[in-house]
Structure formats: structure tokens, C-alpha cells
């Protein structure tokens, strides 16, 4: 009888440990399959600027185009006629920064992070990498200074400090390193995470890639993020533009004819990184 019971217990134990090993192996296989491919995907799109704060043109305005700009009745057309004129000479629109102490104007991208992994992970950092910059190529600058602005949720990159995005949240964290107090949770059924990233190159034109840092159960990892298969490109303001025009609530000012300090709305030149002023 004792021999039979012992044999039964031995068989039961073998079945138990075999089942446990099978379950553990199945879980390991499932985890490995879960980790195959990209940890997350990122959808990137350029933000459509509702009201630009500046335009840069790669060639000077002709006398005819200049007369056209100076004669625009802003009370009747707002910026519509300015937009048409800028488009006719292949001008580029720039936005005002969410941080007033920013080193220049910005271009902005909206980034959506998604992961279908069963295991959770978190994006804990984002930086600009592989920077390639040169002095801004624009020769003409048109500034728009009569509209108010404000901070937006998201992050601000000054490319002179590409590893430290600053928070644009309109709260006590405004201007502080974003990932010092936030992260983007993904996987494990988490909803997709979104980020609005504005980038300021100051007085340079730059191209770059983003690099995300993320953490999962296996540790910390890095991943490059491009703009739909291409590098990100951002335009800056030239240090000493050949032509400067300023659009105010009262009209258009030709700052070549009336340079600062004779007219308060004309910018202090030259523009310089770390010493930015547009009024």
C-alpha cells in the first residue's frame, strides 16, 4: 500500500512540475513574441499653424512685391493677402514659441505614440540627435507682432540644448525639463500617448532625428524617430536679414527704411542665439 501511494505521489509531482515547466515555457514564448518587432510606433504630422508669427523668404522682395505688401489693408483682409503674397514667393511660415524666453521662432510637430504590447513600457525621454545645422538661408523676414500668444501643452526644444526638452504645460512646471516629472505610459492596454513638440533653431536652419528613451522589464532602450522616413527640418531667422518688415495692428512697417531704435516695433539687429529679441 505504501509503495502504491509513493508511486502515485511521484507521478503526481512529475505531472505538476512538468505542467509548471510547460506553463513557464509558454509564458516565456509569449513574452518573446510580445517583444518581437518595435516596442511602439510613432505617428508624426506637421502642425498646421493657424496664425504664423513670422515668415522667412529665401530671396528679397522685388519693388513690386514690396509695394504690394505695404499696401495691404489688414483691417479688411487680416493676414489673408499676406499669406497669398508669401506663398507666391515660396515663403515659409514660422510660429511663436510657447516659452517667451525661447531662442527664436519655432516649427511644431504632433507625435502620437502607440504600443500593442501586452507588457507595459514607458517613454522617459526625448532628444534631438544627428543635428546638422548651418546659418539660416533666408534673406527676408516678415514678423507678425500684433497678436497675443500663450503657452501650449507639450514640449519645447531649443536646438542649442537638444537633450533637454522643456515643459509647455501652463502650470508650475512651465519651462522645467519635461521628463523630470512626466512620462508616456504605453502597452498593457494603455491609451496612445500624444506629444506636441515645438523646435527652435534660433538663427540656423537645422535637420535632425528625434531619439526616444523608453523603459520596460528588460531595462532602458533607445529608439530613433523620423518624419515619415525623412529627417526633420526646421527653418531659422537669419542673423542679419537683407529685408525686415513688421506687421502690427496699425499696418506694415518697412524696418529697412525705419530701423530700430527709431521705431519700437522694429527688431534689434543682428539676431543672435542666446540674445533673442523680436520687438
PDB file of C-alpha atoms in Angstrom:
ATOM      1  CA  UNK A   1       0.000   0.000   0.000  1.00  0.00           C
ATOM      2  CA  UNK A   2       2.782   2.424   0.925  1.00  0.00           C
ATOM      3  CA  UNK A   3       4.585   1.596  -2.303  1.00  0.00           C
ATOM      4  CA  UNK A   4       1.431   2.370  -4.325  1.00  0.00           C
ATOM      5  CA  UNK A   5       0.880   5.691  -2.580  1.00  0.00           C
ATOM      6  CA  UNK A   6       4.520   6.666  -3.088  1.00  0.00           C
ATOM      7  CA  UNK A   7       4.283   5.819  -6.752  1.00  0.00           C
ATOM      8  CA  UNK A   8       1.121   7.903  -7.051  1.00  0.00           C
ATOM      9  CA  UNK A   9       2.712  10.874  -5.276  1.00  0.00           C
ATOM     10  CA  UNK A  10       5.801  10.624  -7.502  1.00  0.00           C
ATOM     11  CA  UNK A  11       3.666  10.557 -10.629  1.00  0.00           C
ATOM     12  CA  UNK A  12       1.581  13.495  -9.357  1.00  0.00           C
ATOM     13  CA  UNK A  13       4.727  15.513  -8.577  1.00  0.00           C
ATOM     14  CA  UNK A  14       6.184  14.801 -12.003  1.00  0.00           C
ATOM     15  CA  UNK A  15       2.932  15.885 -13.661  1.00  0.00           C
ATOM     16  CA  UNK A  16       2.844  19.048 -11.541  1.00  0.00           C
ATOM     17  CA  UNK A  17       6.415  20.099 -12.271  1.00  0.00           C
ATOM     18  CA  UNK A  18       6.011  19.177 -15.931  1.00  0.00           C
ATOM     19  CA  UNK A  19       2.876  21.316 -16.155  1.00  0.00           C
ATOM     20  CA  UNK A  20       4.620  24.167 -14.337  1.00  0.00           C
ATOM     21  CA  UNK A  21       7.586  23.994 -16.724  1.00  0.00           C
ATOM     22  CA  UNK A  22       5.242  23.900 -19.694  1.00  0.00           C
ATOM     23  CA  UNK A  23       3.337  26.934 -18.390  1.00  0.00           C
ATOM     24  CA  UNK A  24       6.574  28.808 -17.686  1.00  0.00           C
ATOM     25  CA  UNK A  25       7.914  27.956 -21.135  1.00  0.00           C
ATOM     26  CA  UNK A  26       4.646  29.056 -22.737  1.00  0.00           C
ATOM     27  CA  UNK A  27       4.796  32.348 -20.836  1.00  0.00           C
ATOM     28  CA  UNK A  28       8.409  32.897 -21.944  1.00  0.00           C
ATOM     29  CA  UNK A  29       7.456  32.184 -25.554  1.00  0.00           C
ATOM     30  CA  UNK A  30       4.503  34.559 -25.252  1.00  0.00           C
ATOM     31  CA  UNK A  31       6.740  37.274 -23.759  1.00  0.00           C
ATOM     32  CA  UNK A  32       9.314  36.796 -26.516  1.00  0.00           C
ATOM     33  CA  UNK A  33       6.620  37.016 -29.161  1.00  0.00           C
ATOM     34  CA  UNK A  34       5.227  40.113 -27.426  1.00  0.00           C
ATOM     35  CA  UNK A  35       8.669  41.749 -27.647  1.00  0.00           C
ATOM     36  CA  UNK A  36       9.144  40.969 -31.333  1.00  0.00           C
ATOM     37  CA  UNK A  37       9.106  43.998 -33.622  1.00  0.00           C
ATOM     38  CA  UNK A  38       9.011  47.605 -32.497  1.00  0.00           C
ATOM     39  CA  UNK A  39       8.151  48.325 -28.879  1.00  0.00           C
ATOM     40  CA  UNK A  40       5.914  51.170 -30.072  1.00  0.00           C
ATOM     41  CA  UNK A  41       5.037  53.086 -33.199  1.00  0.00           C
ATOM     42  CA  UNK A  42       5.017  56.858 -33.631  1.00  0.00           C
ATOM     43  CA  UNK A  43       2.772  58.757 -35.990  1.00  0.00           C
ATOM     44  CA  UNK A  44       4.210  62.201 -36.817  1.00  0.00           C
ATOM     45  CA  UNK A  45       2.499  65.084 -38.581  1.00  0.00           C
ATOM     46  CA  UNK A  46       3.403  68.734 -39.000  1.00  0.00           C
ATOM     47  CA  UNK A  47       1.103  71.042 -37.093  1.00  0.00           C
ATOM     48  CA  UNK A  48      -0.886  73.435 -39.226  1.00  0.00           C
ATOM     49  CA  UNK A  49      -0.142  76.885 -37.855  1.00  0.00           C
ATOM     50  CA  UNK A  50      -3.384  78.810 -37.558  1.00  0.00           C
ATOM     51  CA  UNK A  51      -1.672  82.173 -37.229  1.00  0.00           C
ATOM     52  CA  UNK A  52       2.047  82.388 -38.032  1.00  0.00           C
ATOM     53  CA  UNK A  53       4.256  84.765 -36.064  1.00  0.00           C
ATOM     54  CA  UNK A  54       6.884  85.124 -38.796  1.00  0.00           C
ATOM     55  CA  UNK A  55       7.636  84.412 -42.433  1.00  0.00           C
ATOM     56  CA  UNK A  56      11.071  83.811 -43.939  1.00  0.00           C
ATOM     57  CA  UNK A  57      11.809  84.226 -47.647  1.00  0.00           C
ATOM     58  CA  UNK A  58      14.881  82.942 -49.444  1.00  0.00           C
ATOM     59  CA  UNK A  59      15.098  85.982 -51.704  1.00  0.00           C
ATOM     60  CA  UNK A  60      14.397  89.695 -51.262  1.00  0.00           C
ATOM     61  CA  UNK A  61      11.015  91.083 -52.190  1.00  0.00           C
ATOM     62  CA  UNK A  62      11.030  92.845 -55.535  1.00  0.00           C
ATOM     63  CA  UNK A  63       9.962  96.516 -55.541  1.00  0.00           C
ATOM     64  CA  UNK A  64       6.579  95.424 -56.907  1.00  0.00           C
ATOM     65  CA  UNK A  65       6.069  92.787 -54.195  1.00  0.00           C
ATOM     66  CA  UNK A  66       7.215  95.266 -51.559  1.00  0.00           C
ATOM     67  CA  UNK A  67       4.636  97.835 -52.691  1.00  0.00           C
ATOM     68  CA  UNK A  68       2.014  95.086 -52.647  1.00  0.00           C
ATOM     69  CA  UNK A  69       2.925  94.154 -49.052  1.00  0.00           C
ATOM     70  CA  UNK A  70       2.984  97.742 -47.806  1.00  0.00           C
ATOM     71  CA  UNK A  71      -0.426  98.482 -49.361  1.00  0.00           C
ATOM     72  CA  UNK A  72      -2.302  95.548 -47.799  1.00  0.00           C
ATOM     73  CA  UNK A  73      -5.308  96.706 -45.760  1.00  0.00           C
ATOM     74  CA  UNK A  74      -5.095  94.431 -42.714  1.00  0.00           C
ATOM     75  CA  UNK A  75      -8.445  95.645 -41.366  1.00  0.00           C
ATOM     76  CA  UNK A  76     -10.168  94.154 -44.409  1.00  0.00           C
ATOM     77  CA  UNK A  77      -8.107  91.055 -45.164  1.00  0.00           C
ATOM     78  CA  UNK A  78      -6.379  90.256 -41.847  1.00  0.00           C
ATOM     79  CA  UNK A  79      -3.391  88.100 -42.946  1.00  0.00           C
ATOM     80  CA  UNK A  80      -5.057  86.515 -45.986  1.00  0.00           C
ATOM     81  CA  UNK A  81      -3.364  88.788 -48.516  1.00  0.00           C
ATOM     82  CA  UNK A  82      -0.041  88.467 -46.701  1.00  0.00           C
ATOM     83  CA  UNK A  83      -0.370  84.680 -46.912  1.00  0.00           C
ATOM     84  CA  UNK A  84      -1.032  84.867 -50.649  1.00  0.00           C
ATOM     85  CA  UNK A  85       1.938  87.151 -51.223  1.00  0.00           C
ATOM     86  CA  UNK A  86       4.274  84.934 -49.167  1.00  0.00           C
ATOM     87  CA  UNK A  87       3.064  81.814 -50.994  1.00  0.00           C
ATOM     88  CA  UNK A  88       3.747  83.479 -54.363  1.00  0.00           C
ATOM     89  CA  UNK A  89       7.453  83.777 -53.492  1.00  0.00           C
ATOM     90  CA  UNK A  90       7.732  80.350 -51.786  1.00  0.00           C
ATOM     91  CA  UNK A  91       7.992  81.824 -48.299  1.00  0.00           C
ATOM     92  CA  UNK A  92       7.994  79.705 -45.151  1.00  0.00           C
ATOM     93  CA  UNK A  93       5.733  80.172 -42.108  1.00  0.00           C
ATOM     94  CA  UNK A  94       7.030  80.069 -38.516  1.00  0.00           C
ATOM     95  CA  UNK A  95       5.179  80.063 -35.223  1.00  0.00           C
ATOM     96  CA  UNK A  96       5.773  81.919 -31.997  1.00  0.00           C
ATOM     97  CA  UNK A  97       7.244  79.848 -29.145  1.00  0.00           C
ATOM     98  CA  UNK A  98       5.297  78.639 -26.140  1.00  0.00           C
ATOM     99  CA  UNK A  99       8.131  79.951 -23.962  1.00  0.00           C
ATOM    100  CA  UNK A 100       8.680  83.680 -24.174  1.00  0.00           C
ATOM    101  CA  UNK A 101      12.375  83.289 -23.312  1.00  0.00           C
ATOM    102  CA  UNK A 102      12.783  80.991 -26.322  1.00  0.00           C
ATOM    103  CA  UNK A 103      15.802  81.382 -28.573  1.00  0.00           C
ATOM    104  CA  UNK A 104      13.787  82.162 -31.697  1.00  0.00           C
ATOM    105  CA  UNK A 105      10.702  81.117 -33.614  1.00  0.00           C
ATOM    106  CA  UNK A 106       9.571  77.509 -33.884  1.00  0.00           C
ATOM    107  CA  UNK A 107       8.152  74.787 -36.074  1.00  0.00           C
ATOM    108  CA  UNK A 108       5.896  72.210 -34.473  1.00  0.00           C
ATOM    109  CA  UNK A 109       5.115  68.510 -34.866  1.00  0.00           C
ATOM    110  CA  UNK A 110       2.344  66.442 -33.306  1.00  0.00           C
ATOM    111  CA  UNK A 111       3.503  62.983 -32.232  1.00  0.00           C
ATOM    112  CA  UNK A 112       1.230  60.052 -31.331  1.00  0.00           C
ATOM    113  CA  UNK A 113       2.807  57.073 -29.520  1.00  0.00           C
ATOM    114  CA  UNK A 114       1.112  53.641 -29.629  1.00  0.00           C
ATOM    115  CA  UNK A 115       2.081  50.155 -28.454  1.00  0.00           C
ATOM    116  CA  UNK A 116       0.141  46.885 -28.850  1.00  0.00           C
ATOM    117  CA  UNK A 117       2.391  45.037 -26.416  1.00  0.00           C
ATOM    118  CA  UNK A 118       0.760  43.153 -23.555  1.00  0.00           C
ATOM    119  CA  UNK A 119       3.553  44.211 -21.212  1.00  0.00           C
ATOM    120  CA  UNK A 120       3.768  47.813 -20.126  1.00  0.00           C
ATOM    121  CA  UNK A 121       6.544  50.255 -21.060  1.00  0.00           C
ATOM    122  CA  UNK A 122       7.140  53.973 -20.639  1.00  0.00           C
ATOM    123  CA  UNK A 123       8.781  56.651 -22.781  1.00  0.00           C
ATOM    124  CA  UNK A 124      11.005  58.514 -20.322  1.00  0.00           C
ATOM    125  CA  UNK A 125      12.993  60.844 -22.580  1.00  0.00           C
ATOM    126  CA  UNK A 126      13.092  62.512 -25.970  1.00  0.00           C
ATOM    127  CA  UNK A 127      16.012  64.382 -27.514  1.00  0.00           C
ATOM    128  CA  UNK A 128      17.173  65.731 -30.854  1.00  0.00           C
ATOM    129  CA  UNK A 129      20.036  63.726 -32.362  1.00  0.00           C
ATOM    130  CA  UNK A 130      22.223  63.765 -35.500  1.00  0.00           C
ATOM    131  CA  UNK A 131      21.940  67.547 -35.710  1.00  0.00           C
ATOM    132  CA  UNK A 132      23.052  69.187 -38.946  1.00  0.00           C
ATOM    133  CA  UNK A 133      22.839  72.987 -38.865  1.00  0.00           C
ATOM    134  CA  UNK A 134      24.019  75.924 -40.953  1.00  0.00           C
ATOM    135  CA  UNK A 135      23.372  79.689 -40.871  1.00  0.00           C
ATOM    136  CA  UNK A 136      19.781  80.457 -41.824  1.00  0.00           C
ATOM    137  CA  UNK A 137      19.475  80.882 -45.586  1.00  0.00           C
ATOM    138  CA  UNK A 138      16.548  83.314 -45.550  1.00  0.00           C
ATOM    139  CA  UNK A 139      17.195  86.838 -46.802  1.00  0.00           C
ATOM    140  CA  UNK A 140      13.850  88.460 -45.960  1.00  0.00           C
ATOM    141  CA  UNK A 141      11.926  88.326 -42.683  1.00  0.00           C
ATOM    142  CA  UNK A 142       8.322  89.384 -42.064  1.00  0.00           C
ATOM    143  CA  UNK A 143       7.361  89.464 -38.387  1.00  0.00           C
ATOM    144  CA  UNK A 144       3.804  89.451 -37.038  1.00  0.00           C
ATOM    145  CA  UNK A 145       3.692  91.161 -33.644  1.00  0.00           C
ATOM    146  CA  UNK A 146       0.146  92.336 -33.098  1.00  0.00           C
ATOM    147  CA  UNK A 147      -1.409  89.062 -31.954  1.00  0.00           C
ATOM    148  CA  UNK A 148      -1.167  87.770 -28.402  1.00  0.00           C
ATOM    149  CA  UNK A 149       0.133  84.312 -27.613  1.00  0.00           C
ATOM    150  CA  UNK A 150       0.356  81.830 -24.791  1.00  0.00           C
ATOM    151  CA  UNK A 151       1.762  78.532 -23.637  1.00  0.00           C
ATOM    152  CA  UNK A 152       0.535  75.211 -25.013  1.00  0.00           C
ATOM    153  CA  UNK A 153       0.665  71.713 -23.552  1.00  0.00           C
ATOM    154  CA  UNK A 154       3.672  69.866 -24.880  1.00  0.00           C
ATOM    155  CA  UNK A 155       7.439  70.319 -25.049  1.00  0.00           C
ATOM    156  CA  UNK A 156       9.828  72.947 -26.358  1.00  0.00           C
ATOM    157  CA  UNK A 157      13.219  72.110 -27.914  1.00  0.00           C
ATOM    158  CA  UNK A 158      15.921  74.744 -28.159  1.00  0.00           C
ATOM    159  CA  UNK A 159      18.409  73.087 -30.526  1.00  0.00           C
ATOM    160  CA  UNK A 160      21.297  74.737 -28.688  1.00  0.00           C
ATOM    161  CA  UNK A 161      20.294  72.354 -25.856  1.00  0.00           C
ATOM    162  CA  UNK A 162      18.886  69.396 -27.831  1.00  0.00           C
ATOM    163  CA  UNK A 163      18.857  66.898 -24.952  1.00  0.00           C
ATOM    164  CA  UNK A 164      16.604  68.856 -22.602  1.00  0.00           C
ATOM    165  CA  UNK A 165      13.035  69.447 -23.784  1.00  0.00           C
ATOM    166  CA  UNK A 166      11.173  71.910 -21.582  1.00  0.00           C
ATOM    167  CA  UNK A 167       7.568  71.639 -20.440  1.00  0.00           C
ATOM    168  CA  UNK A 168       4.963  73.896 -22.014  1.00  0.00           C
ATOM    169  CA  UNK A 169       2.231  72.900 -19.568  1.00  0.00           C
ATOM    170  CA  UNK A 170       0.644  76.142 -18.314  1.00  0.00           C
ATOM    171  CA  UNK A 171       1.238  75.273 -14.646  1.00  0.00           C
ATOM    172  CA  UNK A 172       4.064  75.322 -12.127  1.00  0.00           C
ATOM    173  CA  UNK A 173       6.191  73.104 -14.396  1.00  0.00           C
ATOM    174  CA  UNK A 174       6.284  75.576 -17.286  1.00  0.00           C
ATOM    175  CA  UNK A 175       9.871  75.833 -18.538  1.00  0.00           C
ATOM    176  CA  UNK A 176      11.154  72.901 -16.468  1.00  0.00           C
ATOM    177  CA  UNK A 177      12.686  69.748 -18.029  1.00  0.00           C
ATOM    178  CA  UNK A 178       9.626  67.826 -19.247  1.00  0.00           C
ATOM    179  CA  UNK A 179      10.694  64.273 -18.431  1.00  0.00           C
ATOM    180  CA  UNK A 180      11.802  65.183 -14.926  1.00  0.00           C
ATOM    181  CA  UNK A 181       8.165  64.971 -13.873  1.00  0.00           C
ATOM    182  CA  UNK A 182       6.361  63.177 -16.741  1.00  0.00           C
ATOM    183  CA  UNK A 183       6.496  60.022 -18.827  1.00  0.00           C
ATOM    184  CA  UNK A 184       4.377  58.429 -21.547  1.00  0.00           C
ATOM    185  CA  UNK A 185       2.914  55.074 -20.479  1.00  0.00           C
ATOM    186  CA  UNK A 186       2.296  52.575 -23.302  1.00  0.00           C
ATOM    187  CA  UNK A 187       1.339  48.919 -23.720  1.00  0.00           C
ATOM    188  CA  UNK A 188      -0.745  46.834 -21.325  1.00  0.00           C
ATOM    189  CA  UNK A 189      -3.914  48.366 -22.734  1.00  0.00           C
ATOM    190  CA  UNK A 190      -2.813  51.960 -22.122  1.00  0.00           C
ATOM    191  CA  UNK A 191      -4.335  54.595 -24.367  1.00  0.00           C
ATOM    192  CA  UNK A 192      -1.996  56.082 -27.016  1.00  0.00           C
ATOM    193  CA  UNK A 193       0.159  58.940 -25.772  1.00  0.00           C
ATOM    194  CA  UNK A 194       0.382  62.273 -27.572  1.00  0.00           C
ATOM    195  CA  UNK A 195       3.004  64.994 -27.568  1.00  0.00           C
ATOM    196  CA  UNK A 196       3.216  68.412 -29.198  1.00  0.00           C
ATOM    197  CA  UNK A 197       6.885  69.167 -29.877  1.00  0.00           C
ATOM    198  CA  UNK A 198       7.954  72.645 -30.945  1.00  0.00           C
ATOM    199  CA  UNK A 199      11.528  73.163 -32.118  1.00  0.00           C
ATOM    200  CA  UNK A 200      13.527  76.392 -32.237  1.00  0.00           C
ATOM    201  CA  UNK A 201      16.812  76.546 -34.215  1.00  0.00           C
ATOM    202  CA  UNK A 202      17.466  80.236 -33.462  1.00  0.00           C
ATOM    203  CA  UNK A 203      19.468  81.777 -36.318  1.00  0.00           C
ATOM    204  CA  UNK A 204      20.176  78.482 -38.097  1.00  0.00           C
ATOM    205  CA  UNK A 205      18.453  76.058 -40.448  1.00  0.00           C
ATOM    206  CA  UNK A 206      18.674  72.547 -38.983  1.00  0.00           C
ATOM    207  CA  UNK A 207      17.798  68.944 -39.740  1.00  0.00           C
ATOM    208  CA  UNK A 208      17.746  66.179 -37.150  1.00  0.00           C
ATOM    209  CA  UNK A 209      16.149  62.986 -35.875  1.00  0.00           C
ATOM    210  CA  UNK A 210      14.390  62.507 -32.565  1.00  0.00           C
ATOM    211  CA  UNK A 211      15.626  59.789 -30.212  1.00  0.00           C
ATOM    212  CA  UNK A 212      13.237  58.376 -27.628  1.00  0.00           C
ATOM    213  CA  UNK A 213      14.342  56.684 -24.426  1.00  0.00           C
ATOM    214  CA  UNK A 214      11.966  54.027 -23.108  1.00  0.00           C
ATOM    215  CA  UNK A 215      11.966  51.505 -20.290  1.00  0.00           C
ATOM    216  CA  UNK A 216      10.410  48.067 -19.974  1.00  0.00           C
ATOM    217  CA  UNK A 217      11.012  44.957 -17.855  1.00  0.00           C
ATOM    218  CA  UNK A 218      14.268  44.292 -19.704  1.00  0.00           C
ATOM    219  CA  UNK A 219      15.786  47.719 -18.997  1.00  0.00           C
ATOM    220  CA  UNK A 220      16.327  51.033 -20.793  1.00  0.00           C
ATOM    221  CA  UNK A 221      16.407  51.302 -24.587  1.00  0.00           C
ATOM    222  CA  UNK A 222      16.751  53.965 -27.300  1.00  0.00           C
ATOM    223  CA  UNK A 223      14.797  54.343 -30.500  1.00  0.00           C
ATOM    224  CA  UNK A 224      15.171  56.796 -33.408  1.00  0.00           C
ATOM    225  CA  UNK A 225      12.065  58.622 -34.660  1.00  0.00           C
ATOM    226  CA  UNK A 226      11.980  60.142 -38.134  1.00  0.00           C
ATOM    227  CA  UNK A 227       9.410  62.202 -40.019  1.00  0.00           C
ATOM    228  CA  UNK A 228       7.702  59.614 -42.220  1.00  0.00           C
ATOM    229  CA  UNK A 229      11.027  58.193 -43.404  1.00  0.00           C
ATOM    230  CA  UNK A 230      12.802  61.554 -43.612  1.00  0.00           C
ATOM    231  CA  UNK A 231      14.771  63.806 -41.300  1.00  0.00           C
ATOM    232  CA  UNK A 232      13.037  66.675 -39.511  1.00  0.00           C
ATOM    233  CA  UNK A 233      13.795  70.111 -40.969  1.00  0.00           C
ATOM    234  CA  UNK A 234      13.309  73.454 -39.232  1.00  0.00           C
ATOM    235  CA  UNK A 235      13.968  76.975 -40.525  1.00  0.00           C
ATOM    236  CA  UNK A 236      15.501  79.776 -38.513  1.00  0.00           C
ATOM    237  CA  UNK A 237      15.727  83.565 -38.730  1.00  0.00           C
ATOM    238  CA  UNK A 238      18.934  84.922 -40.343  1.00  0.00           C
ATOM    239  CA  UNK A 239      21.215  86.916 -38.074  1.00  0.00           C
ATOM    240  CA  UNK A 240      21.274  89.879 -40.455  1.00  0.00           C
ATOM    241  CA  UNK A 241      18.404  89.722 -42.958  1.00  0.00           C
ATOM    242  CA  UNK A 242      18.553  91.942 -46.025  1.00  0.00           C
ATOM    243  CA  UNK A 243      14.921  92.991 -45.558  1.00  0.00           C
ATOM    244  CA  UNK A 244      12.795  93.155 -42.413  1.00  0.00           C
ATOM    245  CA  UNK A 245       9.103  94.002 -42.331  1.00  0.00           C
ATOM    246  CA  UNK A 246       6.895  94.062 -39.256  1.00  0.00           C
ATOM    247  CA  UNK A 247       3.126  93.639 -39.317  1.00  0.00           C
ATOM    248  CA  UNK A 248       1.415  95.426 -36.439  1.00  0.00           C
ATOM    249  CA  UNK A 249      -2.205  96.178 -35.671  1.00  0.00           C
ATOM    250  CA  UNK A 250      -1.670  99.546 -37.332  1.00  0.00           C
ATOM    251  CA  UNK A 251      -0.162  98.261 -40.559  1.00  0.00           C
ATOM    252  CA  UNK A 252       3.096  97.113 -42.160  1.00  0.00           C
ATOM    253  CA  UNK A 253       6.433  98.737 -41.271  1.00  0.00           C
ATOM    254  CA  UNK A 254       9.497  98.584 -43.527  1.00  0.00           C
ATOM    255  CA  UNK A 255      12.297  98.321 -40.977  1.00  0.00           C
ATOM    256  CA  UNK A 256      14.932  98.854 -43.658  1.00  0.00           C
ATOM    257  CA  UNK A 257      13.674 102.387 -44.021  1.00  0.00           C
ATOM    258  CA  UNK A 258      12.992 102.905 -40.305  1.00  0.00           C
ATOM    259  CA  UNK A 259      15.373 100.670 -38.363  1.00  0.00           C
ATOM    260  CA  UNK A 260      15.352 100.200 -34.603  1.00  0.00           C
ATOM    261  CA  UNK A 261      15.562 102.213 -32.370  1.00  0.00           C
ATOM    262  CA  UNK A 262      13.678 104.817 -34.406  1.00  0.00           C
ATOM    263  CA  UNK A 263      10.606 102.539 -34.482  1.00  0.00           C
ATOM    264  CA  UNK A 264       9.852 100.451 -31.386  1.00  0.00           C
ATOM    265  CA  UNK A 265       8.294  97.581 -33.352  1.00  0.00           C
ATOM    266  CA  UNK A 266      11.400  97.024 -35.476  1.00  0.00           C
ATOM    267  CA  UNK A 267      13.710  94.303 -34.127  1.00  0.00           C
ATOM    268  CA  UNK A 268      17.100  94.829 -32.572  1.00  0.00           C
ATOM    269  CA  UNK A 269      19.665  93.513 -35.076  1.00  0.00           C
ATOM    270  CA  UNK A 270      21.588  91.360 -35.530  1.00  0.00           C
ATOM    271  CA  UNK A 271      19.523  88.462 -34.269  1.00  0.00           C
ATOM    272  CA  UNK A 272      21.789  86.267 -32.151  1.00  0.00           C
ATOM    273  CA  UNK A 273      21.489  82.933 -30.421  1.00  0.00           C
ATOM    274  CA  UNK A 274      21.082  83.496 -26.709  1.00  0.00           C
ATOM    275  CA  UNK A 275      20.248  87.173 -27.215  1.00  0.00           C
ATOM    276  CA  UNK A 276      16.903  86.891 -28.977  1.00  0.00           C
ATOM    277  CA  UNK A 277      14.572  89.816 -29.435  1.00  0.00           C
ATOM    278  CA  UNK A 278      11.788  90.298 -31.958  1.00  0.00           C
ATOM    279  CA  UNK A 279      10.432  93.568 -30.596  1.00  0.00           C
TER     280      UNK A 279
END
